[in-house]
Coordinates of C-alpha atoms in Angstrom, one line a residue:
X446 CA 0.0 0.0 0.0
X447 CA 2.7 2.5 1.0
X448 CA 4.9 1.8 -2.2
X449 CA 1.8 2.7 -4.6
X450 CA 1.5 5.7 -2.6
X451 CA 4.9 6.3 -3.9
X452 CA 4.5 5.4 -6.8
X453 CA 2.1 7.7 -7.5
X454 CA 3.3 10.8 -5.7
X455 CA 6.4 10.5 -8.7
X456 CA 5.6 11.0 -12.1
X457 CA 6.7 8.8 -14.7
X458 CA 7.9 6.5 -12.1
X459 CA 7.6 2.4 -13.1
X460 CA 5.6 0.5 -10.6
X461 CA 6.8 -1.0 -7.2
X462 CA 9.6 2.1 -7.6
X463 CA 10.7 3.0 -4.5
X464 CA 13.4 5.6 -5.2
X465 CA 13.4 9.3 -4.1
X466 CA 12.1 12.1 -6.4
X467 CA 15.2 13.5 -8.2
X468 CA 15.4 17.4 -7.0
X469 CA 13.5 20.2 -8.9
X470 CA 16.2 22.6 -11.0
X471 CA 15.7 26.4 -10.0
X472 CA 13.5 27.9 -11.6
X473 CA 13.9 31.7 -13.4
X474 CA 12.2 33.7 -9.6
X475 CA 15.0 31.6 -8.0
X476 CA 17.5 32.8 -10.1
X477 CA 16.6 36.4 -10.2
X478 CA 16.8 36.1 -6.4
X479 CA 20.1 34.6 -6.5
X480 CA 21.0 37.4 -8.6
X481 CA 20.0 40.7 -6.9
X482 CA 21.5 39.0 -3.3
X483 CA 24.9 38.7 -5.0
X484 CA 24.3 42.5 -6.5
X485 CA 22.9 43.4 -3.0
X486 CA 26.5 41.6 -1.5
X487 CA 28.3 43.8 -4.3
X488 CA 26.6 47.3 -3.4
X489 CA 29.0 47.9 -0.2
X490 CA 31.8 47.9 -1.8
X491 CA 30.5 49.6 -5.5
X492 CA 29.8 52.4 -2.8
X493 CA 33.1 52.5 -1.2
X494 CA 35.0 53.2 -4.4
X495 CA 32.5 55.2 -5.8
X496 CA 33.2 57.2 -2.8
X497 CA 36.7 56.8 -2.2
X498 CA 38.2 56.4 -6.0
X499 CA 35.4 57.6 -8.6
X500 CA 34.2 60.8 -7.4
X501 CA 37.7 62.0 -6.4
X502 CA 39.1 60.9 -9.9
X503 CA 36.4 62.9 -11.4
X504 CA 37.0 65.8 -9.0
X505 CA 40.6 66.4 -10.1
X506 CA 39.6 66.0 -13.3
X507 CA 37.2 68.7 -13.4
X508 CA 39.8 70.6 -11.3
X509 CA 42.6 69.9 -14.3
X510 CA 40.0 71.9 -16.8
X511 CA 40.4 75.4 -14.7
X512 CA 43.2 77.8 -14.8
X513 CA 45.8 79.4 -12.8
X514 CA 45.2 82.8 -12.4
X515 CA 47.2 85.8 -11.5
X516 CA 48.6 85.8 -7.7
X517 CA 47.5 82.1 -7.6
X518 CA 44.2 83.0 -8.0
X519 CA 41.6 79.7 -9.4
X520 CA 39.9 80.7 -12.3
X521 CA 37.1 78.0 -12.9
X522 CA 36.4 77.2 -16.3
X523 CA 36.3 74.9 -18.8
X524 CA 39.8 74.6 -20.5
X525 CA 42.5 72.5 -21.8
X526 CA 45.7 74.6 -20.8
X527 CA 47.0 73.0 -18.1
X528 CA 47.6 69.7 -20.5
X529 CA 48.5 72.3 -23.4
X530 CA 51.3 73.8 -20.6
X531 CA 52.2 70.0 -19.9
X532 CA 52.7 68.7 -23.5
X533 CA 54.6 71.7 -25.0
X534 CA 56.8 72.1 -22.8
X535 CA 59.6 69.5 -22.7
X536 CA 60.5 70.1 -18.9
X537 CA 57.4 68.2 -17.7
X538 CA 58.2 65.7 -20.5
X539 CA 62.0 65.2 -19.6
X540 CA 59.7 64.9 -15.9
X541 CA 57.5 61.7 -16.9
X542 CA 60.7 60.3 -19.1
X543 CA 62.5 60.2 -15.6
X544 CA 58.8 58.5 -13.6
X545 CA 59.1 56.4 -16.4
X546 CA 63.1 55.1 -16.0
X547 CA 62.9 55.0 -12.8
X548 CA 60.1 52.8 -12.4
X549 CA 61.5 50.1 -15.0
X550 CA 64.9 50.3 -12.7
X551 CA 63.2 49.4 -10.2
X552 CA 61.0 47.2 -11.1
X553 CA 63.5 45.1 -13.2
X554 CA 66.0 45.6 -10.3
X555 CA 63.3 44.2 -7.4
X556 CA 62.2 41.3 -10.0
X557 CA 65.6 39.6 -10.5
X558 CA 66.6 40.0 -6.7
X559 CA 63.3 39.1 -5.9
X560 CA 62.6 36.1 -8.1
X561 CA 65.1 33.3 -6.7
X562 CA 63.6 34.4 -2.9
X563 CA 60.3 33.7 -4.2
X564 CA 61.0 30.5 -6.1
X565 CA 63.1 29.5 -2.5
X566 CA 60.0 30.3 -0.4
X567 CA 57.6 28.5 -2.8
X568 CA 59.8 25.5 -3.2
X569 CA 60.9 25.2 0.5
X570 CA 59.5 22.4 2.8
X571 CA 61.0 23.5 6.1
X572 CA 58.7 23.8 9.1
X573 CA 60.1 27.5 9.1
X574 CA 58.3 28.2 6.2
X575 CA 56.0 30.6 7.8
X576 CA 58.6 32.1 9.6
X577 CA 61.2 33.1 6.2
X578 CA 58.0 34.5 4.7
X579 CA 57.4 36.2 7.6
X580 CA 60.9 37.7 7.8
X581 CA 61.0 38.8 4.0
X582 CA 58.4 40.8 4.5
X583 CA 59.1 41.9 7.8
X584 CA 61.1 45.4 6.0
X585 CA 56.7 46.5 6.0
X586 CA 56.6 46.8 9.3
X587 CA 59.5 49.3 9.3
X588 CA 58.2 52.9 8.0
X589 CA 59.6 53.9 4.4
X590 CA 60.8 57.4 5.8
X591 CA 62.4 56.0 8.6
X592 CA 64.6 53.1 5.8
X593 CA 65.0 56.1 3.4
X594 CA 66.6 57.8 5.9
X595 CA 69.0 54.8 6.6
X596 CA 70.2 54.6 3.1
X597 CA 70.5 58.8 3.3
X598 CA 73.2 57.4 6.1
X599 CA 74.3 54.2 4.3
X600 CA 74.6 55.8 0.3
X601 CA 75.7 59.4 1.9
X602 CA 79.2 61.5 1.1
X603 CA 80.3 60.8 4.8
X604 CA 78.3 57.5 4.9
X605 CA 79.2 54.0 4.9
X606 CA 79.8 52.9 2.2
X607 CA 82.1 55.8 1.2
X608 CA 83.7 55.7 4.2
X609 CA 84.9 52.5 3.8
X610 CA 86.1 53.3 0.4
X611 CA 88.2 56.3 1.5
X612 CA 89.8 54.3 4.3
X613 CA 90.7 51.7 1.6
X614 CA 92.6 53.9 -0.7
X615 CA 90.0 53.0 -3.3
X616 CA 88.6 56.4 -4.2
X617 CA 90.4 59.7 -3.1
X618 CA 87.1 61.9 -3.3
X619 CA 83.6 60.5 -2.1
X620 CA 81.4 58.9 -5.0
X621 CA 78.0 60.5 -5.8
X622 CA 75.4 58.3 -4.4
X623 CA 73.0 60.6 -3.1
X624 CA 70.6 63.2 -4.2
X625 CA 70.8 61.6 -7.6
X626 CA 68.3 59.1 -9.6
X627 CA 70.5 56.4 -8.1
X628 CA 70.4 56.7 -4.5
X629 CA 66.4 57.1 -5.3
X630 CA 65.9 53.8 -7.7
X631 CA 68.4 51.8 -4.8
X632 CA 66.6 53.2 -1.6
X633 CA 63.0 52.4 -4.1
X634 CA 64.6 48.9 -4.8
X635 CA 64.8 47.5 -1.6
X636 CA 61.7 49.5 -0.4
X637 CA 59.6 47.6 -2.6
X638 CA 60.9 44.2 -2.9
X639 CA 58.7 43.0 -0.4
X640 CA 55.8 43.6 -2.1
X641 CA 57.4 42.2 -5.3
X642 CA 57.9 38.7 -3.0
X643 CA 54.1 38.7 -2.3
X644 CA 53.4 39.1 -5.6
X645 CA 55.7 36.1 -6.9
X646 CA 54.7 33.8 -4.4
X647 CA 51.3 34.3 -5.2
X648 CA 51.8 33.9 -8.9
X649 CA 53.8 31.1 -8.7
X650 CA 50.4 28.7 -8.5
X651 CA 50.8 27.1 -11.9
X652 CA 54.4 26.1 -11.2
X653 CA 54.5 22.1 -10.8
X654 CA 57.8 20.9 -9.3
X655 CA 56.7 17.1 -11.1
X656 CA 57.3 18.6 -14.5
X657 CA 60.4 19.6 -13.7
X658 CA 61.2 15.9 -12.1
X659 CA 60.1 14.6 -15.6
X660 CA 62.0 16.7 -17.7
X661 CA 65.2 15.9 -15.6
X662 CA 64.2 12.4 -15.7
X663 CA 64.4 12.6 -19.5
X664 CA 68.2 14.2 -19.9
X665 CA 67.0 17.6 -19.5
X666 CA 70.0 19.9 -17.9
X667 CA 69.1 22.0 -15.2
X668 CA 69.5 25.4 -17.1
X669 CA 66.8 24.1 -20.0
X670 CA 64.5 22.6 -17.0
X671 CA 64.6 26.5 -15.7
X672 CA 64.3 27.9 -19.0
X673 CA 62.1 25.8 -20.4
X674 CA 59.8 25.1 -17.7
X675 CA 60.1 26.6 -14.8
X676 CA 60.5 30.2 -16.1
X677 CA 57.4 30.1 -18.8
X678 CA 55.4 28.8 -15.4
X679 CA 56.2 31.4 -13.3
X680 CA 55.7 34.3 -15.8
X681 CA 52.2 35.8 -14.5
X682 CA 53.9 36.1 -11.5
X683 CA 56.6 37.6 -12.6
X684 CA 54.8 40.4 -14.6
X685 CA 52.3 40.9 -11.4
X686 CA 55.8 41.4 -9.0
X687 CA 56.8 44.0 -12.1
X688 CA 53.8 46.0 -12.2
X689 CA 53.1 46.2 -8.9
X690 CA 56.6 47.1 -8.4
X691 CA 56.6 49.3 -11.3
X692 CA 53.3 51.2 -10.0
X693 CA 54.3 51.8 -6.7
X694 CA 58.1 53.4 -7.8
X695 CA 55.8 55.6 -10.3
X696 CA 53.6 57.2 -7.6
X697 CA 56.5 57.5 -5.0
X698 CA 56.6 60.5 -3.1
X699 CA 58.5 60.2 0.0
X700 CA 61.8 58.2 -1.3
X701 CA 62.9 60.2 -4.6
X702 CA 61.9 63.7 -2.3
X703 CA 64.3 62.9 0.6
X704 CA 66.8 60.8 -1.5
X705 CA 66.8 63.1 -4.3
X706 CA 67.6 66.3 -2.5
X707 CA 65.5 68.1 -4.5
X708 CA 67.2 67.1 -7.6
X709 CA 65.1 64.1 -8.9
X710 CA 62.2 65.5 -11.4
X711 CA 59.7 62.9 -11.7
X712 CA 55.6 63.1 -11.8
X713 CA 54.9 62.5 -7.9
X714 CA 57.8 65.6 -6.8
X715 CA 56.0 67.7 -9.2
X716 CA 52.7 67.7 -8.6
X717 CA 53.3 68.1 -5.0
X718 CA 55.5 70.9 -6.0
X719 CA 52.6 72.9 -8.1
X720 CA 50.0 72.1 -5.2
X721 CA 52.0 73.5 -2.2
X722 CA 54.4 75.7 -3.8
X723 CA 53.0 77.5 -6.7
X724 CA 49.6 76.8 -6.1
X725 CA 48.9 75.6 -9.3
X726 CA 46.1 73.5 -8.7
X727 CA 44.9 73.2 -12.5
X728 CA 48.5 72.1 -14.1
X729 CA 48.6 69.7 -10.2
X730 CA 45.5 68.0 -11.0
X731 CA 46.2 67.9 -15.0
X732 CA 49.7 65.6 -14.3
X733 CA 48.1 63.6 -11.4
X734 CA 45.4 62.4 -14.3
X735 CA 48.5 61.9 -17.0
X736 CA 49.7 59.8 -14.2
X737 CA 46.3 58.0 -13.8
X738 CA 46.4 57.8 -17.5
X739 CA 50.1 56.1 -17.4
X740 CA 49.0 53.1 -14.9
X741 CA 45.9 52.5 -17.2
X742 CA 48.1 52.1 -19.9
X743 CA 50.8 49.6 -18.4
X744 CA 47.8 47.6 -16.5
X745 CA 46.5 47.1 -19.9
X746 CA 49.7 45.9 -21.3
X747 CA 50.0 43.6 -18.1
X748 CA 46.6 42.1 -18.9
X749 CA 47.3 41.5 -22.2
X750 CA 50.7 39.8 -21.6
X751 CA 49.0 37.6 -19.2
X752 CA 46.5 36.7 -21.5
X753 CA 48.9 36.0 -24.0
X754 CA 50.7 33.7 -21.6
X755 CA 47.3 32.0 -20.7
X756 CA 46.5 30.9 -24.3
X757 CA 50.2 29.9 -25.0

């Protein structure tokens, strides 16, 4: 009696069947739901950047379109000479020629010393694992003014390093490491390589130390395993390391100001320099968004490159 109840109670179901219903799919009310709870779950942070990214972006843009008046005054308008001012003259270009350098130095430079440190801490088995990861990125907890003003000591006419070279005969006059672009890209270099670290280790998923077992296994050499597999495997997380590294150097403020004395043009130095000094808000806000305009550019190029990678 109770298995023709069930038997009726599921359609199509051959007699004396005694198996459960198979479950209803979704229908389109339950998908809709599922939909506007994952926008509603989305809406927080939409807000927070619209807040905290958007609106200010669009703020300095509109400020970029005024003009500089006479005795600092803000005319507010609807122009285009503050980027006019920017791309005829070739000071501010010489200026974003020298972001530019600097940031492939030290990008490239934080990348190669970055990269075996990475691979080590990916590879590595030790039950200190957590604790070298730990200490390679222990330099964050230290602030970057307080390190920038170590190398100031270390890279300095009476510092260290020329110190010791003086004592040794090797150079009669002290060697020009400071308040030049290369006491900024060094003191930048190992500023960042942290974050470069983070970056590799977390781009190194794809990398499969079995492949590299079977290509030794077959006669590969150890400089074709790398070159061949292991490099081509750890490529997206080599180009995240390089952009983040390469974003960060851009936008510094702090390092090339202190280490370059005042000497080191680049993009960050001079915008501060027409918002506090000359109070040229307009031509400010015009290279902050040719800045803006650079990291779209070289994210795009990233993204592309990965892409590349993914599909070969």
């Amino acid at each position: 009696m109770s298995a023709a109840k069930t038997t009726q109670g599921t359609p199509g179901a051959a007699p004396g069947d005694t198996s459960r219903p198979a479950p209803l799919l979704p229908g389109r009310g339950n998908r809709s739901r599922t939909r506007w709870e994952l926008l509603a779950l989305l809406i927080p942070g939409l807000i927070g950047l619209l807040l905290a990214f958007i609106l200010p972006v669009l703020a300095m843009f509109r400020m970029s379109l005024n003009e500089h008046g006479t005795a600092g005054a803000l005319v507010e308008t609807i122009s285009i000479a503050s980027y006019q001012a920017v791309l005829t003259d070739p000071f501010y270009w010489q200026v974003i020629w020298n972001t530019l350098v600097m940031g492939f130095g030290c990008a490239l430079a934080a990348v190669v010393l970055s990269y075996p440190l990475a691979l080590f801490l990916v590879r590595t088995t030790s039950k200190w694992k957590g604790v070298l990861i730990a200490l390679a990125i222990a330099p964050l907890l230290t602030s970057a003014v307080a390190r920038t003003f170590g190398w100031i000591a270390i890279l300095g006419d009476q510092g260290m390093i020329n110190s010791v070279l003086l004592a040794l005969g090797v150079v009669e006059t002290p060697l020009r490491m400071n308040n030049n672009m290369f006491g900024s890209t060094v003191a930048l270099v190992e500023i960042l390589m942290p974050y470069s670290i983070l970056a590799m280790i977390s781009g190194f998923g794809r990398l499969n130390p079995a492949l590299e077992e079977a290509a030794g296994s077959l006669g590969a050499s150890k400089f074709k395993v790398f070159t061949k597999i292991t490099l081509p495997l750890t490529l997206p997380g080599i180009f995240t390391g390089f952009l983040l590294v390469f974003v960060l150097a851009i936008s510094a403020f702090v390092t090339p100001r202190l280490m370059g004395g005042g000497r080191v043009f680049i993009l960050a130095t001079e915008i501060y320099n027409e918002a506090t000094q000359t109070l040229n808000w307009p031509l400010a806000s015009a290279l902050a968004m040719i800045l803006l305009v650079v990291f779209g550019l070289f994210i795009l190029l990233y993204q592309r490159a990965v892409k590349r990678i993914d599909q070969g």
